[in-house]
CSV table of C-alpha atoms in Angstrom, one decimal:
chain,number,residue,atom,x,y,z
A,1,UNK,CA,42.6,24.9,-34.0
A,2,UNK,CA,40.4,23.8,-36.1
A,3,UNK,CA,38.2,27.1,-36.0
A,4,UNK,CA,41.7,28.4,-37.2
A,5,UNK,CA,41.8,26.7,-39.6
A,6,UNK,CA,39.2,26.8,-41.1
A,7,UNK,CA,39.3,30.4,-41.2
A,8,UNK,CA,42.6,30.3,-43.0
A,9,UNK,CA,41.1,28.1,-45.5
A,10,UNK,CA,37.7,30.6,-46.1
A,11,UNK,CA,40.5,33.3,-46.2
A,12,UNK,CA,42.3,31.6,-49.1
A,13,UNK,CA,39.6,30.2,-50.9
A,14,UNK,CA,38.2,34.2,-51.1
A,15,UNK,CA,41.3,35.2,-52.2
A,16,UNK,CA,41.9,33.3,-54.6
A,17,UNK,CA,38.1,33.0,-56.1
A,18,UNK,CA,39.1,34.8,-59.0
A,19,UNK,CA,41.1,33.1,-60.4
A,20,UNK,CA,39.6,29.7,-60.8
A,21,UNK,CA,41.6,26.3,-61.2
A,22,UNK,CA,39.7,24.1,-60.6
A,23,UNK,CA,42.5,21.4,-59.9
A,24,UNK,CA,44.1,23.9,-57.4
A,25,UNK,CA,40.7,24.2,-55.2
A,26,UNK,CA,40.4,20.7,-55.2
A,27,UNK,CA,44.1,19.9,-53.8
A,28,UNK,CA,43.1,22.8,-51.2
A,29,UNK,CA,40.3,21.3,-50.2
A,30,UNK,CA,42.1,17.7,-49.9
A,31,UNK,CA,44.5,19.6,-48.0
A,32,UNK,CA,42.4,21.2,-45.3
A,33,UNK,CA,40.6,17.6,-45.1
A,34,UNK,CA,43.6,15.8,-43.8
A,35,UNK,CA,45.1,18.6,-42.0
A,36,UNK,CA,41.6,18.5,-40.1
A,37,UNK,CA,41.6,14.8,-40.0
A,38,UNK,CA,45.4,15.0,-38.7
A,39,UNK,CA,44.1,17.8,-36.2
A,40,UNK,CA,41.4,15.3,-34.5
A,41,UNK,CA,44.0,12.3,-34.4
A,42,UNK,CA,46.2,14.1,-32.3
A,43,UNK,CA,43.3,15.4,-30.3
A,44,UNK,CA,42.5,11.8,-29.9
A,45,UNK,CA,46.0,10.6,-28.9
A,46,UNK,CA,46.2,13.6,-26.6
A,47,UNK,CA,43.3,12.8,-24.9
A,48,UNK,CA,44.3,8.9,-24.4
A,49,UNK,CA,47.7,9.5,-23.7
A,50,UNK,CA,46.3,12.2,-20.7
A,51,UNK,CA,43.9,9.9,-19.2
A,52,UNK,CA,46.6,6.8,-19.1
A,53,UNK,CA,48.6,9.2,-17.4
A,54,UNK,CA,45.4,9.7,-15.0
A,55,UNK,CA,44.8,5.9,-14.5
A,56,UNK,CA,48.5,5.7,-13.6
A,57,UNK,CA,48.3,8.0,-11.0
A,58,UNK,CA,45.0,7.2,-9.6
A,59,UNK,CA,45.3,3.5,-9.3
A,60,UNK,CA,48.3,1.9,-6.6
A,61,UNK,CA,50.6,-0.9,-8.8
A,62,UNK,CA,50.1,-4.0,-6.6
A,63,UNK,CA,53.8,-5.2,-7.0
A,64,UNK,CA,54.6,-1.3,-5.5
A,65,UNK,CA,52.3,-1.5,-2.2
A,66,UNK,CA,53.4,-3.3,0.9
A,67,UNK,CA,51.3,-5.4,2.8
A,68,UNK,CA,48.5,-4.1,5.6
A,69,UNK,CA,48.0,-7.4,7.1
């Protein structure tokens, strides 16, 4: 995704090189700075969420296992 996007942002910023506002490429390039930021956060949340899942199901609850003795 992020390969994505920056490609979309490359494609823009050549499009639009041109016509030059400066305040326009600087609220583009805020843009595709928090959209990457956003991008890695949900990586990140993804990636914890999956390996509590993994924990969950790799490690017996105590109060769920009967006694062997």
């Amino acid at each position: 995704m992020r390969t994505l996007l920056w490609e979309m942002y490359k494609g823009w910023f050549l499009h639009n090189a041109t016509e030059v506002d400066s305040d326009r490429m600087i609220d583009m390039l805020l843009f595709y700075d928090e959209l990457r930021d956003l991008i890695a956060q949900i990586t990140k949340n993804e990636t914890i969420s999956s390996l509590n899942q993994l924990q969950q199901t790799s490690v017996p609850d105590p109060a769920n296992t009967s006694s062997l003795g």
